[in-house]
Coordinates of N, CA, C and O in Angstrom, one line a residue:
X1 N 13.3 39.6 12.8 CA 14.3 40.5 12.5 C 14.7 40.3 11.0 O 15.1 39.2 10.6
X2 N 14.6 41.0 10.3 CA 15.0 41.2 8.9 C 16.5 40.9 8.7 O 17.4 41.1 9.5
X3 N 16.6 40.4 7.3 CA 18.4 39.9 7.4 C 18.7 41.3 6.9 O 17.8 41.9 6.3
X4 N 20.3 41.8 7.2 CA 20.8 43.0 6.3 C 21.0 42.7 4.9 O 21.2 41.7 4.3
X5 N 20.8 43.9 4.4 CA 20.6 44.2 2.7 C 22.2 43.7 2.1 O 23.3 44.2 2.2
X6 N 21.8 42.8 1.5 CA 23.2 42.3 0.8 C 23.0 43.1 -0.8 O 22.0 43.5 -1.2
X7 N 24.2 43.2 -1.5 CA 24.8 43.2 -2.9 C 25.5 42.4 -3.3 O 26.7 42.3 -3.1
X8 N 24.7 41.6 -4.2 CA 24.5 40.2 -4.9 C 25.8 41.0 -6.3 O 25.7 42.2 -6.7
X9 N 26.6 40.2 -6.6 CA 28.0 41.1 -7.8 C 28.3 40.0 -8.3 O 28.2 39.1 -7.5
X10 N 28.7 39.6 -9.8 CA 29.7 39.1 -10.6 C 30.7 39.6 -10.0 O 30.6 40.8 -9.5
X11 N 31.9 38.7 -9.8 CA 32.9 38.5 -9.2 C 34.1 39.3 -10.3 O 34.4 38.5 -11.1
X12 N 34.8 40.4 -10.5 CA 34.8 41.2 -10.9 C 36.5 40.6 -11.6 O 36.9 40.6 -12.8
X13 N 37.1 40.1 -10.4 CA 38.9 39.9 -10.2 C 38.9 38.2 -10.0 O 38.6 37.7 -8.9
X14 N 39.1 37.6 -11.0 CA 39.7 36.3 -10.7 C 40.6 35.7 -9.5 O 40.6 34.6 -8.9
X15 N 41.2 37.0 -9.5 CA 42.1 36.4 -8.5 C 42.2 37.2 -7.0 O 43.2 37.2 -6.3
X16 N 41.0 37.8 -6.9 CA 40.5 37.8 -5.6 C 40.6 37.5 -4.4 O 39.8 36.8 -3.9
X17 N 41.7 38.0 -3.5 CA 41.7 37.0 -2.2 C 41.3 37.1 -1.3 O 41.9 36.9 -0.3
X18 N 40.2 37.4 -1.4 CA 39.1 37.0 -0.2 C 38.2 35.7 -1.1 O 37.9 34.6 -0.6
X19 N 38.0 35.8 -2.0 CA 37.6 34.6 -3.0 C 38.4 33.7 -2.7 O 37.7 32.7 -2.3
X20 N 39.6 33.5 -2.6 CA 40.7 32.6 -2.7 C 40.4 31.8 -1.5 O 39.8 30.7 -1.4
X21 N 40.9 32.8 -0.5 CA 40.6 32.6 0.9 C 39.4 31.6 1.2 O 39.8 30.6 1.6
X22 N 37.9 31.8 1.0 CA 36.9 31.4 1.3 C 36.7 30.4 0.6 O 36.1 29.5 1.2
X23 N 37.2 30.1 -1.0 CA 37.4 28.6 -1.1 C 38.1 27.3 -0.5 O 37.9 26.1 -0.6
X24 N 39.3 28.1 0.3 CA 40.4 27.3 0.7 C 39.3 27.0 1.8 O 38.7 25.9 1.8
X25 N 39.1 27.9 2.7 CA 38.2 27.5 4.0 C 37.0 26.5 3.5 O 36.8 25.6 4.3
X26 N 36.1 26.5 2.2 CA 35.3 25.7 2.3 C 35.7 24.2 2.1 O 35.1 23.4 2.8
X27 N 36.7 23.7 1.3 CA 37.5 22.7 1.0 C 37.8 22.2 2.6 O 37.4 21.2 3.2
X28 N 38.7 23.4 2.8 CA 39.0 22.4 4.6 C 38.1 21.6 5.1 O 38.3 20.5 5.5
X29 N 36.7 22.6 5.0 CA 35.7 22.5 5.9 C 34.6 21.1 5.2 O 34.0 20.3 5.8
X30 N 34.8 21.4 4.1 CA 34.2 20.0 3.5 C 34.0 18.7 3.6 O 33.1 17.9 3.8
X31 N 36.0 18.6 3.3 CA 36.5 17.5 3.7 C 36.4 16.8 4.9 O 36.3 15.6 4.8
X32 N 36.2 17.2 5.9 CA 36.0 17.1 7.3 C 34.4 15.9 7.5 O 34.0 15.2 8.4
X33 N 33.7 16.3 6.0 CA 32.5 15.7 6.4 C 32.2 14.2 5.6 O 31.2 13.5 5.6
X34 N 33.5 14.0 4.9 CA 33.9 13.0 4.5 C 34.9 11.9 4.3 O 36.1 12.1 4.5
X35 N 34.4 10.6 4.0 CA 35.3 9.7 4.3 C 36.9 10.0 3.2 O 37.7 9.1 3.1
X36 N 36.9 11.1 2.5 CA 38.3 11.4 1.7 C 39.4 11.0 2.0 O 39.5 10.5 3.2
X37 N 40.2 11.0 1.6 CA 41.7 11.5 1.6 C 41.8 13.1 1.9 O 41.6 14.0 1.2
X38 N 42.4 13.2 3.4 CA 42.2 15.1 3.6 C 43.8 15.5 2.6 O 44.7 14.8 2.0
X39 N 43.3 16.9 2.8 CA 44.6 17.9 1.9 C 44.9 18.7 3.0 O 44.2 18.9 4.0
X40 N 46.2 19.3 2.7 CA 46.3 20.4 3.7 C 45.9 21.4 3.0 O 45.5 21.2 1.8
X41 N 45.8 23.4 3.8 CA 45.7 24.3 4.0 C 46.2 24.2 2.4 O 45.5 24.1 1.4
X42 N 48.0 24.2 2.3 CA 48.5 24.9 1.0 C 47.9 23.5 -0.1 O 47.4 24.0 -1.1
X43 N 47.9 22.2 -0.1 CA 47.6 21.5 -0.8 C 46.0 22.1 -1.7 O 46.1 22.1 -2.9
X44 N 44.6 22.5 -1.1 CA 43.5 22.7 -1.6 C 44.2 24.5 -2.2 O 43.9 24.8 -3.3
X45 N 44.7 25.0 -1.8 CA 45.2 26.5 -2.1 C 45.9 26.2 -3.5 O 45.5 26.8 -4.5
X46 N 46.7 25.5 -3.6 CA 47.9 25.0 -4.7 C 46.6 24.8 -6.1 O 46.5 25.5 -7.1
X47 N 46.0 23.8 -5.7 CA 44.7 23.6 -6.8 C 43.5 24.3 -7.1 O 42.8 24.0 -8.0
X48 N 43.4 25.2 -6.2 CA 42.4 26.4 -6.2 C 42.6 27.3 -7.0 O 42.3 28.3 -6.4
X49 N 43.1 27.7 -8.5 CA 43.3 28.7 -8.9 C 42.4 29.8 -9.2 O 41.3 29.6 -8.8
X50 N 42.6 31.0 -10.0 CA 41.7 31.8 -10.0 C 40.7 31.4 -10.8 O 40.9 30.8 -11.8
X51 N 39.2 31.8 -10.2 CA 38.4 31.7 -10.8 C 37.6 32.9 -12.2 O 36.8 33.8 -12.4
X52 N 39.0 31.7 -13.0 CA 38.4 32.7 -14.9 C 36.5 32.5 -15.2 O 35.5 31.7 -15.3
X53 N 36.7 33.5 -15.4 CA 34.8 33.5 -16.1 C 34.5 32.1 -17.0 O 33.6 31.3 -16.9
X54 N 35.8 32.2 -18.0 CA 35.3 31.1 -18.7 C 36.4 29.6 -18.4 O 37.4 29.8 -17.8
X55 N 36.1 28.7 -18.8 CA 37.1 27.7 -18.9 C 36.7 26.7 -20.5 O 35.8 26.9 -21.4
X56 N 37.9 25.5 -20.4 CA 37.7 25.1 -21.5 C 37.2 23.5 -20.7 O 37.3 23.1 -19.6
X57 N 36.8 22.9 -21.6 CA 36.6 21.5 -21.2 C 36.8 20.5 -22.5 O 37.0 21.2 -23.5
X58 N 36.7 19.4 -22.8 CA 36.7 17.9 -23.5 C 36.1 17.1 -23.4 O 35.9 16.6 -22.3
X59 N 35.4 16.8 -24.6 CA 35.2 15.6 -24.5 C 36.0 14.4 -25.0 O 36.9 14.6 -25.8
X60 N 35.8 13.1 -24.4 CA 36.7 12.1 -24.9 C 35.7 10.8 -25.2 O 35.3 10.3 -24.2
X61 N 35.4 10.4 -26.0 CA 34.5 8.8 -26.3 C 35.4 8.1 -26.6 O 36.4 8.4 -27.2
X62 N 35.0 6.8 -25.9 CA 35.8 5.6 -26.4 C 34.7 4.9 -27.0 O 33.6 5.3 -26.7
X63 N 34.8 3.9 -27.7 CA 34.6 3.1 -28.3 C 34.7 1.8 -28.6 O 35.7 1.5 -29.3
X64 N 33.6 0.9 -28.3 CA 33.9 -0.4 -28.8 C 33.8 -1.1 -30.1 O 32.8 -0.9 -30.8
X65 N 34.7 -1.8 -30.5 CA 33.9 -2.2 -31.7 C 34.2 -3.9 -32.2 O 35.3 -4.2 -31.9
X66 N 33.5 -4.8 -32.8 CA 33.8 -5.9 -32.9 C 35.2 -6.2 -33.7 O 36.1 -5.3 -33.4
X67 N 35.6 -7.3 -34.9 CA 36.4 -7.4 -35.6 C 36.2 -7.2 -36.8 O 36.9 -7.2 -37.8
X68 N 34.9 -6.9 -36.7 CA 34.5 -6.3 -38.2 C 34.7 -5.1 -38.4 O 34.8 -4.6 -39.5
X69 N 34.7 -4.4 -37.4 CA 34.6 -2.9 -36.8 C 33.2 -2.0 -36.6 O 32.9 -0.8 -36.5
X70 N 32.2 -3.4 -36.4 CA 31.1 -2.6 -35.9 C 31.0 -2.3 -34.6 O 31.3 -3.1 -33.8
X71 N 30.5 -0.7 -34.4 CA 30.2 -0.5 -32.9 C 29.0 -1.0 -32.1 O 27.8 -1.0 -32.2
X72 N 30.3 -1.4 -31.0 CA 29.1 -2.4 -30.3 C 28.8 -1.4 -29.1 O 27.6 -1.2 -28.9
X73 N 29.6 -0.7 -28.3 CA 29.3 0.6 -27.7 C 30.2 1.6 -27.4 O 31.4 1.5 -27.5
X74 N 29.6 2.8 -26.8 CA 30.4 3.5 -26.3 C 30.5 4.0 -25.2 O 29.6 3.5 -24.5
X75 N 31.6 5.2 -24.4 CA 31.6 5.6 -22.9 C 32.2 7.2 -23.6 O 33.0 7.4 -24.5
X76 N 31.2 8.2 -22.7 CA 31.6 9.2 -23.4 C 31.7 9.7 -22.2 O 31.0 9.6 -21.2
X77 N 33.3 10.5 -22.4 CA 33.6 11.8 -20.7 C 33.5 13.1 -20.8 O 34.0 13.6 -21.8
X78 N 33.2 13.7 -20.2 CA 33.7 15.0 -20.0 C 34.3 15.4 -19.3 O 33.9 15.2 -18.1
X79 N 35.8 16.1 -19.5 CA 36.8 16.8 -18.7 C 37.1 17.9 -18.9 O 37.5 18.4 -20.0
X80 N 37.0 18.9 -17.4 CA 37.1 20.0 -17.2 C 37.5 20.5 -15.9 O 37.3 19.8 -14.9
X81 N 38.0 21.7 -15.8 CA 38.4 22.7 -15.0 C 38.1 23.4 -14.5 O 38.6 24.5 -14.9
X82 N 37.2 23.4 -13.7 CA 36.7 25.0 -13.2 C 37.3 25.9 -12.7 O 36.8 27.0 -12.6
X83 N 38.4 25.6 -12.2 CA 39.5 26.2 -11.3 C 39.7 25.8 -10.3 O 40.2 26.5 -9.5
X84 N 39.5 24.5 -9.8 CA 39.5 23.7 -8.8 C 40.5 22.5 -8.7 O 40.9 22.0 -7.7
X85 N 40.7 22.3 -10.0 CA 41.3 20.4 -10.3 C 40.5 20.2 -11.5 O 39.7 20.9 -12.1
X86 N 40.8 19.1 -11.7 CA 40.3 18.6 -13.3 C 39.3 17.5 -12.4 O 39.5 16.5 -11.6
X87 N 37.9 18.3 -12.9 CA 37.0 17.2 -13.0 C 36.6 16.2 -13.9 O 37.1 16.4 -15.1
X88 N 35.9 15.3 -13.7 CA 34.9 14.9 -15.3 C 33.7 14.1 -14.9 O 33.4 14.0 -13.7
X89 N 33.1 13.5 -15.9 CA 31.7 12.9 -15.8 C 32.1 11.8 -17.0 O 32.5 12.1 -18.2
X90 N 31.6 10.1 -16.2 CA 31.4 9.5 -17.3 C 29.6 10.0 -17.6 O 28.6 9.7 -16.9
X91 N 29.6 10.8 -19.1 CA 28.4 11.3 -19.6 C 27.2 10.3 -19.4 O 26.1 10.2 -18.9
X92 N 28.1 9.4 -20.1 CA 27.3 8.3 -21.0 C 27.8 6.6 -21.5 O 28.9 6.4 -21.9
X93 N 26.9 5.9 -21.3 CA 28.1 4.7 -21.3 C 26.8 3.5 -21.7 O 25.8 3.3 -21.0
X94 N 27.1 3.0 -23.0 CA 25.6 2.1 -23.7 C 26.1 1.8 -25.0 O 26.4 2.6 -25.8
X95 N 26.1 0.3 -24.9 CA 26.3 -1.0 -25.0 C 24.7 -1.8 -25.6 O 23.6 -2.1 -25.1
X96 N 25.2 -1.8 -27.0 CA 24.1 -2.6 -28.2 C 23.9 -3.4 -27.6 O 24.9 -3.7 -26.9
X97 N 22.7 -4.0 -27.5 CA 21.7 -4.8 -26.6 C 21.9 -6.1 -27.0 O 21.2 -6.8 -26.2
X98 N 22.5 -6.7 -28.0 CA 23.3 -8.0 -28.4 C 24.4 -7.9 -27.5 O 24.6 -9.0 -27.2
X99 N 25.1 -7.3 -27.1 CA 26.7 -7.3 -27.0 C 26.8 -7.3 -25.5 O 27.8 -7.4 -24.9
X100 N 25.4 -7.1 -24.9 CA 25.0 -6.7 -23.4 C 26.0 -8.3 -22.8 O 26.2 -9.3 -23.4
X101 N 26.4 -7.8 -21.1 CA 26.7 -9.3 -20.5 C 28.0 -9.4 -21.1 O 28.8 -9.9 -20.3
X102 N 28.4 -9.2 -22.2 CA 30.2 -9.7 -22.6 C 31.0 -8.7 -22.7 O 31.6 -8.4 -23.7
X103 N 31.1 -7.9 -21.2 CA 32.3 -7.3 -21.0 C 32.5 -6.1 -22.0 O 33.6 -5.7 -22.3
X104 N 31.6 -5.5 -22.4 CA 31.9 -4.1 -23.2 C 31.9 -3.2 -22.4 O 32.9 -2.4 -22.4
X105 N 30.7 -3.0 -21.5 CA 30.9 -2.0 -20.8 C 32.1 -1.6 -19.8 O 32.6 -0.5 -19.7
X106 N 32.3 -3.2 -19.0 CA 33.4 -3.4 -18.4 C 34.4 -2.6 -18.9 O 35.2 -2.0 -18.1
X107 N 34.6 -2.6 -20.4 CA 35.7 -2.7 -21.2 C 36.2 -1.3 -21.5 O 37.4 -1.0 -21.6
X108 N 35.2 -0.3 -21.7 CA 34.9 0.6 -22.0 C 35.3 1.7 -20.6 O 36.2 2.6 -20.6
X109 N 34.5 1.3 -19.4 CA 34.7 2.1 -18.3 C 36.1 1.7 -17.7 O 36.6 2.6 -17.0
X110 N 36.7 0.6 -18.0 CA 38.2 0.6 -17.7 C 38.8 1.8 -18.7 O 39.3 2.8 -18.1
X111 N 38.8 1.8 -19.7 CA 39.6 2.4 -20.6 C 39.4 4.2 -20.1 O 40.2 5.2 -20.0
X112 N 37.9 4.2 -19.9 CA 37.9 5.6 -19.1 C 38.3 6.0 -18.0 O 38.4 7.2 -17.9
X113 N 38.6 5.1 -17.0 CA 39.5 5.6 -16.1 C 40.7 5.6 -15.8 O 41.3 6.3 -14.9
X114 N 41.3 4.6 -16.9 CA 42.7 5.0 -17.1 C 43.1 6.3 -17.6 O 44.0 7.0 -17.3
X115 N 41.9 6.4 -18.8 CA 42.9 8.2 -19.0 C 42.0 8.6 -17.8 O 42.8 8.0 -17.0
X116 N 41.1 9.1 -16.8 CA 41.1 10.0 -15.8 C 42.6 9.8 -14.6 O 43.4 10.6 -14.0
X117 N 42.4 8.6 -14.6 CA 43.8 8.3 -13.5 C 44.7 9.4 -14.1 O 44.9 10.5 -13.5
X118 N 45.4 8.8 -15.5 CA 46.1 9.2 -16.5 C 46.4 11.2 -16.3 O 47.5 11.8 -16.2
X119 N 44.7 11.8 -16.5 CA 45.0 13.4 -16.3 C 45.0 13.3 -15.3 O 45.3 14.5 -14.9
X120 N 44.8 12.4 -14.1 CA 44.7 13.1 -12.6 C 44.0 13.9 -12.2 O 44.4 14.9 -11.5
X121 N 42.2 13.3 -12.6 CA 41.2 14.2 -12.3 C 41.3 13.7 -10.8 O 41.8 12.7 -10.2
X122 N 40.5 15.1 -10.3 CA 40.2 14.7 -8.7 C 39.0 14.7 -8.3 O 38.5 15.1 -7.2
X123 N 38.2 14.1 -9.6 CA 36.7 14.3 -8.9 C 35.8 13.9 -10.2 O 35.6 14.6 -11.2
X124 N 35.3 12.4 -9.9 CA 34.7 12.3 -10.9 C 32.9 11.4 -10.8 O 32.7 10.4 -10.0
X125 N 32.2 11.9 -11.4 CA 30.6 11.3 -11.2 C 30.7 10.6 -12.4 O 31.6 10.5 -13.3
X126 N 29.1 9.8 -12.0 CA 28.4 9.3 -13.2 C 26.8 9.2 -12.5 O 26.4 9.2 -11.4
X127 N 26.4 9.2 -13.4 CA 24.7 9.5 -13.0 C 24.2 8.1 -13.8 O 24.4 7.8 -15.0
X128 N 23.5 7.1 -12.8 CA 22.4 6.2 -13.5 C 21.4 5.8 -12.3 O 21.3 6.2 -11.1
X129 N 20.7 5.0 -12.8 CA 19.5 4.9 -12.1 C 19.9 3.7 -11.2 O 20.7 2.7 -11.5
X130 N 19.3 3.9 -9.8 CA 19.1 2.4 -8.9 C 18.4 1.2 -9.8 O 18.9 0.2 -9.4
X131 N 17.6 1.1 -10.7 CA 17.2 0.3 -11.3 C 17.9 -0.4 -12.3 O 17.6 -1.5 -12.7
X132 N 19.1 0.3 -12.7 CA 19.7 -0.7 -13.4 C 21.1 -1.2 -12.7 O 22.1 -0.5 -12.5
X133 N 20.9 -2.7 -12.3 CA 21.7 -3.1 -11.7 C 23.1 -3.4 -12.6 O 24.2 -3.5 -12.0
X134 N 23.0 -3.7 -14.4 CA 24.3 -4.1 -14.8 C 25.1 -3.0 -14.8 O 26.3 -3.3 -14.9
X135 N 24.5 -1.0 -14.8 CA 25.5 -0.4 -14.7 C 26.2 -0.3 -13.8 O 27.5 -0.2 -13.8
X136 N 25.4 -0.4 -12.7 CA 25.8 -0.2 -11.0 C 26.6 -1.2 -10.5 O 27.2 -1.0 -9.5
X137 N 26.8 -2.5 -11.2 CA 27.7 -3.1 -11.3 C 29.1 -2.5 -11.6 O 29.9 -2.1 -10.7
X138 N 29.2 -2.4 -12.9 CA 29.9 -2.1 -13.7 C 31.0 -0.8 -13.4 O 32.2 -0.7 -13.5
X139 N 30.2 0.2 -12.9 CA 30.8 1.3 -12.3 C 31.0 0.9 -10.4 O 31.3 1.7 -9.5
X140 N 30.7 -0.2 -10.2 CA 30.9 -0.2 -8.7 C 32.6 -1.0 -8.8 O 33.5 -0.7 -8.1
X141 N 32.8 -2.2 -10.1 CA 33.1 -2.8 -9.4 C 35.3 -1.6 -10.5 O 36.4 -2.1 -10.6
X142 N 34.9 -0.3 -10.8 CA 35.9 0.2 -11.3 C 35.8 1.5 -10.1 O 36.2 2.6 -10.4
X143 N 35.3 1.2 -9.0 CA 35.5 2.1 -7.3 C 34.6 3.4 -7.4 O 35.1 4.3 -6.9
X144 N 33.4 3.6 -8.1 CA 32.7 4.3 -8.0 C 31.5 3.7 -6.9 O 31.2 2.5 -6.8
X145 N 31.0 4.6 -6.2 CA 30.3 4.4 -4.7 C 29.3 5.1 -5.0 O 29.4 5.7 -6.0
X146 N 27.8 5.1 -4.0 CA 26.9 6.5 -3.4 C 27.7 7.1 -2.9 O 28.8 6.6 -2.5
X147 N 27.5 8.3 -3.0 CA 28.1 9.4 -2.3 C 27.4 10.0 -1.2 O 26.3 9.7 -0.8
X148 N 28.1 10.9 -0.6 CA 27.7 10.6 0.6 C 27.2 12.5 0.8 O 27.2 13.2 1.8
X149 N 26.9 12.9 -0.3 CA 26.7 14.0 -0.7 C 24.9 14.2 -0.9 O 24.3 13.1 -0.9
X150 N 24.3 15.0 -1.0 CA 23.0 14.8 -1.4 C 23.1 15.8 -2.9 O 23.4 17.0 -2.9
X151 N 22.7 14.9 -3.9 CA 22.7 15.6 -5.8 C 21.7 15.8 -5.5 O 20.9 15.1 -4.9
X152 N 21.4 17.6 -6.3 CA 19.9 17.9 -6.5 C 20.2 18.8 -7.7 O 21.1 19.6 -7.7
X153 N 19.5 18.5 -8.7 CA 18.7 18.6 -10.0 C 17.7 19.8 -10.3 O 16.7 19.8 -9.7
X154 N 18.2 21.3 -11.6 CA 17.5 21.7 -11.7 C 17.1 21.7 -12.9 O 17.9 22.1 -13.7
X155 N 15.7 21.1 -13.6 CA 15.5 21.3 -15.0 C 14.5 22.5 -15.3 O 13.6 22.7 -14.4
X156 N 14.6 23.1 -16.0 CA 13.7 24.5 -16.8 C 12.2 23.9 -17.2 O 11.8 23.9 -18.3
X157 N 11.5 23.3 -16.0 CA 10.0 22.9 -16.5 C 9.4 23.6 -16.3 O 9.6 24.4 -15.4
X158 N 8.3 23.7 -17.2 CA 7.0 25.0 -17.6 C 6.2 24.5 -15.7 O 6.2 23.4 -15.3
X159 N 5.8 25.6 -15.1 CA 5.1 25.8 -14.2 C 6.0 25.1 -13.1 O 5.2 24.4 -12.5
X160 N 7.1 25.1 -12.5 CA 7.7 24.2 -11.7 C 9.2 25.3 -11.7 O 10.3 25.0 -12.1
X161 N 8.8 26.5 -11.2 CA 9.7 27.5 -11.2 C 10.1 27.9 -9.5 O 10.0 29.2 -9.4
X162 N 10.5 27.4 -8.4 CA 10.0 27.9 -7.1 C 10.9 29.3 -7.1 O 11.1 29.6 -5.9
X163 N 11.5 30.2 -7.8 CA 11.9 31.1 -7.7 C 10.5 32.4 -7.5 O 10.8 33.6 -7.5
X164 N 9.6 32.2 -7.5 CA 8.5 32.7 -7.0 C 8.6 33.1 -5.9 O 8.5 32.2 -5.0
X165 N 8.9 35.0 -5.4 CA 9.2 35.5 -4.3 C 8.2 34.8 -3.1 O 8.6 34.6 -1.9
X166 N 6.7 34.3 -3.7 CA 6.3 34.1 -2.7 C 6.2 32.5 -1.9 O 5.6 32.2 -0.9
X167 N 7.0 31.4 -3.1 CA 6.7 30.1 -2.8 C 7.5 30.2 -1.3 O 8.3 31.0 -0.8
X168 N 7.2 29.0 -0.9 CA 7.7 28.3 0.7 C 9.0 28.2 0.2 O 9.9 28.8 0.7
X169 N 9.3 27.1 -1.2 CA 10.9 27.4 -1.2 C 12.1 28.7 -1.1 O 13.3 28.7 -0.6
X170 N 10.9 29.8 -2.0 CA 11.8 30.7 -1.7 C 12.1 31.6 -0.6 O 13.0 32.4 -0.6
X171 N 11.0 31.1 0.6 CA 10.7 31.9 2.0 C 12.4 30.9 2.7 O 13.3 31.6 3.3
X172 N 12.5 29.4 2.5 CA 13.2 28.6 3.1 C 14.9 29.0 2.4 O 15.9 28.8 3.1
X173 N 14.9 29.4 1.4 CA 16.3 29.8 0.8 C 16.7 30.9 1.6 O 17.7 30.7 2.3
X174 N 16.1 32.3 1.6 CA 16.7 33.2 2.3 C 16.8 33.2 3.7 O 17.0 34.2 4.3
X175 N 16.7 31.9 4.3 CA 16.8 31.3 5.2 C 18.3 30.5 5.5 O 18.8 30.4 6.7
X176 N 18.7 30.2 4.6 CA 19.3 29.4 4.7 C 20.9 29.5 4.0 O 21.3 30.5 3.4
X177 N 21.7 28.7 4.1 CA 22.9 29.0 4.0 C 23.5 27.4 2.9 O 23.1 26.3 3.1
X178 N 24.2 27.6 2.1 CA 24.2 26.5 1.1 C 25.2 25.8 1.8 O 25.4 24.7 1.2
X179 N 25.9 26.0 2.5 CA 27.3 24.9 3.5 C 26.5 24.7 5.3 O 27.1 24.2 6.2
X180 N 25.4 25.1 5.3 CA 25.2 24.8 6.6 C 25.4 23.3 7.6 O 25.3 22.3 7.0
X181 N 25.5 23.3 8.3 CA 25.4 21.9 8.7 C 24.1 21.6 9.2 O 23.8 20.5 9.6

């Protein structure tokens, strides 16, 4: 059976409430599949605002430096809004390879999460590899975890496009539902 013909639209009204609506429901429904802190109905609605086309975001670097004032490293964030809560990302966080082991980084990702505490982000990543264990330290021991989420990655590589009407991926997408369980 063929699916019915949808009309795929830019979202026209920011403030939309059936948009509204169906965010609040996804949040509910989210939460539910994690170990969080739940929100109520009006609590995710309160921070749900309309979704503007554009938003603004920040960056913030901190910086280490000795007493001489050379930099020994830095932690760089990004903070932003999509209309949800203030997210961010520690970007980036690297520590001169002399200075490695004495507490810079430590030093650095503290100072970054006081200002996130500080804006009262509600949602924050960092991306590094299982192979380095001093970051995974470092961000484990300031309450960053695995998540319990599955992160998937899209980069613009020459020949590695599955948006090809006819690949298996794209047969499995119109298949599929991006909240399914």
């Amino acid at each position: 059976m063929a699916p019915p013909p949808l009309r795929i639209e830019t979202l026209q009204r920011p403030d939309d409430p059936d948009i509204q609506r169906m965010l609040v429901e996804l949040g509910l429904e989210e939460q539910e599949r994690y170990d969080h802190p739940r929100e109520t109905r009006d609590e995710i609605a309160g921070r749900t605002g309309p979704l503007e086309p554009h938003f603004r975001g920040e960056n913030v670097v901190f910086v280490a430096r000795d007493e001489t004032g050379h930099a020994l490293g830095l932690c760089w964030c990004v903070l932003f809004d999509p209309g949800n809560g203030l997210e961010a990302e520690v970007a980036e966080l690297y520590v001169e390879p002399a200075a490695r082991g004495g507490g810079v980084a430590t030093a650095l990702v503290g100072e970054a999460m006081r200002l996130l505490r500080d804006r009262e982000a509600t949602f924050v990543t960092v991306w590094t590899r299982p192979d380095n264990p001093a970051a995974l330290a470092v961000y484990g021991r300031h309450g960053f975890q695995p998540t319990e989420q599955t992160v998937l990655t899209w980069l613009p590589l020459p020949g590695r496009d599955p948006a090809d009407e006819g690949s298996a991926d794209a047969v499995a997408e119109r298949d599929a539902d991006n909240h399914a369980p």
